[in-house]
């Protein structure tokens, strides 16, 4: 057989890559992505599979009917994670529900009073609150255990930034460990913006023991604890409990949150703020 000429190979590869996948093949690719990352956005799927948004919506709807995924605004999450310690890839998690996270962050920042001290927990929704603080030009003292959040806040001349010392967690921007907790115990802040991996019924939970431990310490270091979660975080409980609703002062989420969960929050007597996109 004649060897393929070097100049012809890219054309052949391009042709192979452009061959449309059958629906069952696309859905298997989507399922594989979710098994690796736990979450997926329509934009990620468009970039990976080179098909239209409308086609991908139909694929996700079909997978949702099979009980494999749970649909969210702009994407989907894995419905049944194999292990309670499973954690989605950070970049995949931050791309999920971006408009909702932005709206939640803006609502959180809008409620701050100039001169307050604010602890910023790690997480993609809390990151949006940090961006909104910078945009609003509000003067605050900020404390965080997240490297990226510290960098964002440091772009504002109105924000004094303190970073809690500790060990950088593998694959994320989060500082964890005893040093973080010891530094946090010396603080008394006005507000904590808290993030979470999962909210189920009346419980906030995390996949990691060390992340959960840091969050509990941060909660003890603030006068007001405000949980910032987009609707995709209302999912089955994972490995380590952080706290229950009655330990929070406010929960800020989006209108895609399940109504039964919103009713549980109201019944717990916690202030609830629901934002649009």
Short mmCIF file of C-alpha atoms in Angstrom, two decimals:
data_model
loop_
_atom_site.label_atom_id
_atom_site.label_comp_id
_atom_site.label_asym_id
_atom_site.label_seq_id
_atom_site.Cartn_x
_atom_site.Cartn_y
_atom_site.Cartn_z
CA UNK A 1 0.00 0.00 0.00
CA UNK A 2 1.35 3.42 -0.93
CA UNK A 3 2.38 5.45 2.11
CA UNK A 4 0.27 8.58 2.65
CA UNK A 5 2.21 11.65 1.55
CA UNK A 6 3.15 14.01 4.37
CA UNK A 7 1.34 16.94 2.81
CA UNK A 8 -1.86 14.87 2.52
CA UNK A 9 -1.99 13.71 6.15
CA UNK A 10 -3.45 16.84 7.74
CA UNK A 11 -6.24 16.80 5.15
CA UNK A 12 -7.05 13.15 5.96
CA UNK A 13 -6.96 13.82 9.70
CA UNK A 14 -9.18 16.86 9.28
CA UNK A 15 -11.64 14.79 7.26
CA UNK A 16 -11.74 12.08 9.95
CA UNK A 17 -12.20 14.60 12.74
CA UNK A 18 -15.02 16.33 10.86
CA UNK A 19 -17.04 13.11 10.42
CA UNK A 20 -20.29 13.64 12.35
CA UNK A 21 -20.87 11.44 15.37
CA UNK A 22 -24.05 9.44 15.68
CA UNK A 23 -26.37 10.54 18.54
CA UNK A 24 -25.42 7.50 20.62
CA UNK A 25 -21.72 8.29 20.10
CA UNK A 26 -22.19 11.93 21.10
CA UNK A 27 -24.06 10.96 24.24
CA UNK A 28 -21.37 8.48 25.20
CA UNK A 29 -18.75 11.23 24.78
CA UNK A 30 -20.83 13.53 26.99
CA UNK A 31 -21.19 10.79 29.62
CA UNK A 32 -17.44 10.18 29.55
CA UNK A 33 -16.76 13.88 30.08
CA UNK A 34 -19.13 13.97 33.05
CA UNK A 35 -17.56 10.89 34.61
CA UNK A 36 -14.19 12.67 34.52
CA UNK A 37 -15.29 16.18 35.48
CA UNK A 38 -18.69 15.94 37.18
CA UNK A 39 -20.03 18.96 35.30
CA UNK A 40 -20.24 20.19 31.73
CA UNK A 41 -21.34 23.36 29.97
CA UNK A 42 -22.91 23.65 26.54
CA UNK A 43 -19.95 25.76 25.43
CA UNK A 44 -17.50 23.06 26.48
CA UNK A 45 -19.47 20.47 24.54
CA UNK A 46 -19.69 22.71 21.48
CA UNK A 47 -15.91 23.15 21.49
CA UNK A 48 -15.30 19.43 21.96
CA UNK A 49 -17.91 17.90 19.66
CA UNK A 50 -18.39 20.65 17.04
CA UNK A 51 -22.18 20.41 16.94
CA UNK A 52 -24.91 22.96 17.48
CA UNK A 53 -26.23 24.11 20.84
CA UNK A 54 -29.73 22.88 19.94
CA UNK A 55 -28.39 19.39 19.20
CA UNK A 56 -26.49 19.29 22.49
CA UNK A 57 -29.58 20.42 24.40
CA UNK A 58 -31.46 17.47 22.94
CA UNK A 59 -28.62 15.13 23.90
CA UNK A 60 -28.58 16.42 27.49
CA UNK A 61 -32.36 16.18 27.72
CA UNK A 62 -32.14 12.55 26.58
CA UNK A 63 -29.45 11.78 29.16
CA UNK A 64 -31.55 13.49 31.83
CA UNK A 65 -34.52 11.29 30.94
CA UNK A 66 -32.26 8.26 31.40
CA UNK A 67 -31.32 9.53 34.86
CA UNK A 68 -27.65 9.99 33.98
CA UNK A 69 -27.45 13.78 34.27
CA UNK A 70 -29.26 16.64 35.92
CA UNK A 71 -29.83 19.62 33.65
CA UNK A 72 -28.76 23.08 34.76
CA UNK A 73 -28.86 26.48 33.08
CA UNK A 74 -26.20 26.25 30.41
CA UNK A 75 -25.11 22.66 31.03
CA UNK A 76 -25.51 19.57 33.20
CA UNK A 77 -24.07 17.79 36.21
CA UNK A 78 -23.59 14.10 36.90
CA UNK A 79 -26.69 12.91 38.75
CA UNK A 80 -25.21 9.96 40.63
CA UNK A 81 -21.57 10.32 41.52
CA UNK A 82 -19.80 7.03 42.11
CA UNK A 83 -18.05 8.19 45.27
CA UNK A 84 -18.97 10.81 47.86
CA UNK A 85 -15.38 12.11 47.64
CA UNK A 86 -15.60 12.66 43.85
CA UNK A 87 -14.77 16.24 42.96
CA UNK A 88 -15.22 17.82 39.52
CA UNK A 89 -12.29 19.38 37.75
CA UNK A 90 -11.95 23.01 38.94
CA UNK A 91 -12.04 24.55 35.46
CA UNK A 92 -15.15 22.54 34.56
CA UNK A 93 -16.88 23.55 37.79
CA UNK A 94 -16.17 27.26 37.34
CA UNK A 95 -17.60 27.26 33.80
CA UNK A 96 -20.93 25.84 34.97
CA UNK A 97 -23.81 28.37 35.25
CA UNK A 98 -21.60 31.46 34.72
CA UNK A 99 -24.45 33.98 34.42
CA UNK A 100 -26.07 32.74 37.61
CA UNK A 101 -22.79 32.90 39.51
CA UNK A 102 -22.18 36.44 38.28
CA UNK A 103 -25.64 37.55 39.43
CA UNK A 104 -25.15 35.93 42.85
CA UNK A 105 -21.74 37.56 43.26
CA UNK A 106 -23.15 40.97 42.36
CA UNK A 107 -25.98 40.61 44.88
CA UNK A 108 -23.53 39.64 47.61
CA UNK A 109 -21.20 42.56 46.86
CA UNK A 110 -24.07 45.04 46.67
CA UNK A 111 -25.03 44.29 50.29
CA UNK A 112 -21.61 45.17 51.69
CA UNK A 113 -21.10 48.38 53.64
CA UNK A 114 -17.91 50.41 53.14
CA UNK A 115 -15.48 49.80 55.97
CA UNK A 116 -16.57 46.22 56.63
CA UNK A 117 -14.15 43.32 56.98
CA UNK A 118 -15.03 40.38 54.72
CA UNK A 119 -13.73 36.81 54.53
CA UNK A 120 -13.82 35.32 51.04
CA UNK A 121 -13.93 31.52 51.09
CA UNK A 122 -12.67 29.65 48.02
CA UNK A 123 -14.92 28.77 45.09
CA UNK A 124 -16.11 29.97 41.70
CA UNK A 125 -19.23 31.78 42.97
CA UNK A 126 -17.29 33.54 45.73
CA UNK A 127 -14.77 34.54 43.05
CA UNK A 128 -17.61 36.34 41.24
CA UNK A 129 -18.39 38.23 44.46
CA UNK A 130 -14.75 39.34 44.59
CA UNK A 131 -14.96 40.59 41.00
CA UNK A 132 -18.15 42.48 41.84
CA UNK A 133 -16.49 44.11 44.87
CA UNK A 134 -13.70 45.39 42.64
CA UNK A 135 -16.18 46.68 40.05
CA UNK A 136 -18.25 48.41 42.72
CA UNK A 137 -15.15 50.14 44.18
CA UNK A 138 -16.30 49.48 47.72
CA UNK A 139 -13.73 50.05 50.47
CA UNK A 140 -13.31 46.92 52.59
CA UNK A 141 -10.73 44.83 54.40
CA UNK A 142 -10.63 41.40 52.74
CA UNK A 143 -9.32 38.08 54.04
CA UNK A 144 -9.13 34.95 51.89
CA UNK A 145 -7.66 31.47 51.58
CA UNK A 146 -7.93 31.53 47.80
CA UNK A 147 -4.96 32.67 45.70
CA UNK A 148 -6.99 33.73 42.66
CA UNK A 149 -9.51 35.65 44.76
CA UNK A 150 -6.64 37.47 46.48
CA UNK A 151 -5.21 38.47 43.09
CA UNK A 152 -8.60 39.74 41.88
CA UNK A 153 -9.21 41.80 45.03
CA UNK A 154 -5.69 43.21 44.90
CA UNK A 155 -6.60 44.95 41.62
CA UNK A 156 -8.71 47.42 43.62
CA UNK A 157 -7.06 50.32 45.48
CA UNK A 158 -10.10 50.31 47.77
CA UNK A 159 -9.49 46.79 49.12
CA UNK A 160 -6.90 45.85 51.72
CA UNK A 161 -6.11 42.17 51.14
CA UNK A 162 -4.92 39.64 53.72
CA UNK A 163 -4.10 36.07 52.64
CA UNK A 164 -4.34 33.23 55.13
CA UNK A 165 -1.16 31.16 55.12
CA UNK A 166 -1.23 27.45 54.38
CA UNK A 167 -0.67 24.70 51.86
CA UNK A 168 -1.95 25.09 48.31
CA UNK A 169 -4.39 22.28 47.58
CA UNK A 170 -3.49 20.15 44.58
CA UNK A 171 -5.33 21.20 41.42
CA UNK A 172 -7.00 24.30 42.89
CA UNK A 173 -6.37 27.84 44.12
CA UNK A 174 -7.35 26.99 47.72
CA UNK A 175 -5.06 27.20 50.73
CA UNK A 176 -5.78 24.57 53.38
CA UNK A 177 -4.25 23.10 56.53
CA UNK A 178 -3.62 24.02 60.15
CA UNK A 179 -1.88 27.28 59.26
CA UNK A 180 -5.02 28.56 57.54
CA UNK A 181 -7.18 27.60 60.49
CA UNK A 182 -4.78 29.11 63.05
CA UNK A 183 -4.66 32.40 61.12
CA UNK A 184 -8.46 32.42 60.83
CA UNK A 185 -8.94 31.90 64.58
CA UNK A 186 -7.19 35.21 65.21
CA UNK A 187 -9.74 37.09 63.08
CA UNK A 188 -13.16 38.52 63.81
CA UNK A 189 -14.69 39.69 60.54
CA UNK A 190 -18.05 41.27 59.81
CA UNK A 191 -19.02 38.99 56.92
CA UNK A 192 -18.08 35.62 55.46
CA UNK A 193 -18.87 34.74 51.86
CA UNK A 194 -19.02 30.94 52.03
CA UNK A 195 -18.95 28.51 49.12
CA UNK A 196 -20.04 24.85 49.06
CA UNK A 197 -19.72 21.70 47.00
CA UNK A 198 -23.21 20.37 47.70
CA UNK A 199 -26.42 21.40 49.45
CA UNK A 200 -28.94 18.69 50.19
CA UNK A 201 -32.03 19.11 52.35
CA UNK A 202 -30.66 21.13 55.30
CA UNK A 203 -26.98 20.15 55.05
CA UNK A 204 -23.96 21.80 53.40
CA UNK A 205 -21.22 19.29 52.56
CA UNK A 206 -17.77 18.98 50.98
CA UNK A 207 -15.82 16.15 49.38
CA UNK A 208 -12.65 16.90 51.37
CA UNK A 209 -12.11 16.74 55.13
CA UNK A 210 -9.49 19.50 55.07
CA UNK A 211 -11.68 21.85 53.01
CA UNK A 212 -14.63 21.25 55.33
CA UNK A 213 -12.45 21.93 58.37
CA UNK A 214 -11.28 25.26 56.97
CA UNK A 215 -14.86 26.30 56.15
CA UNK A 216 -16.03 25.53 59.69
CA UNK A 217 -13.19 27.61 61.13
CA UNK A 218 -13.98 30.52 58.81
CA UNK A 219 -17.61 30.41 59.96
CA UNK A 220 -16.52 30.87 63.57
CA UNK A 221 -14.45 33.90 62.54
CA UNK A 222 -17.32 36.01 61.14
CA UNK A 223 -20.35 37.75 62.60
CA UNK A 224 -22.49 37.03 59.52
CA UNK A 225 -22.19 33.90 57.36
CA UNK A 226 -23.63 34.22 53.83
CA UNK A 227 -23.67 31.13 51.61
CA UNK A 228 -23.25 31.84 47.88
CA UNK A 229 -24.42 28.90 45.74
CA UNK A 230 -25.78 28.58 42.23
CA UNK A 231 -28.61 26.13 41.61
CA UNK A 232 -26.28 23.35 40.39
CA UNK A 233 -25.03 22.96 43.99
CA UNK A 234 -28.38 21.54 45.11
CA UNK A 235 -27.33 17.93 44.67
CA UNK A 236 -26.77 14.77 46.75
CA UNK A 237 -24.83 15.07 49.97
CA UNK A 238 -21.12 14.26 49.78
CA UNK A 239 -18.49 12.98 52.19
CA UNK A 240 -17.99 15.62 54.90
CA UNK A 241 -20.60 17.81 56.60
CA UNK A 242 -19.74 21.49 56.92
CA UNK A 243 -22.84 22.86 58.64
CA UNK A 244 -26.62 23.00 58.58
CA UNK A 245 -28.93 25.83 57.51
CA UNK A 246 -29.49 27.07 61.04
CA UNK A 247 -25.79 28.02 61.28
CA UNK A 248 -26.13 30.45 58.35
CA UNK A 249 -27.42 34.01 58.27
CA UNK A 250 -28.24 34.18 54.56
CA UNK A 251 -28.27 32.03 51.44
CA UNK A 252 -27.96 33.70 48.04
CA UNK A 253 -28.85 31.53 45.05
CA UNK A 254 -30.51 31.76 41.64
CA UNK A 255 -34.05 31.15 40.41
CA UNK A 256 -33.13 27.73 39.02
CA UNK A 257 -32.89 26.26 42.52
CA UNK A 258 -35.43 23.49 43.31
CA UNK A 259 -38.53 24.91 44.97
CA UNK A 260 -38.53 22.26 47.70
CA UNK A 261 -35.00 23.31 48.68
CA UNK A 262 -36.00 26.96 48.78
CA UNK A 263 -38.90 26.06 51.06
CA UNK A 264 -36.53 24.21 53.40
CA UNK A 265 -34.36 27.31 53.62
CA UNK A 266 -37.34 29.51 54.44
CA UNK A 267 -38.57 27.00 57.02
CA UNK A 268 -35.16 27.09 58.72
CA UNK A 269 -35.59 30.83 59.26
CA UNK A 270 -32.57 31.73 57.14
CA UNK A 271 -32.68 34.88 55.01
CA UNK A 272 -33.06 33.83 51.38
CA UNK A 273 -32.07 35.95 48.38
CA UNK A 274 -32.97 34.58 44.93
CA UNK A 275 -31.48 36.36 41.92
CA UNK A 276 -32.24 36.21 38.22
CA UNK A 277 -29.65 35.81 35.46
#
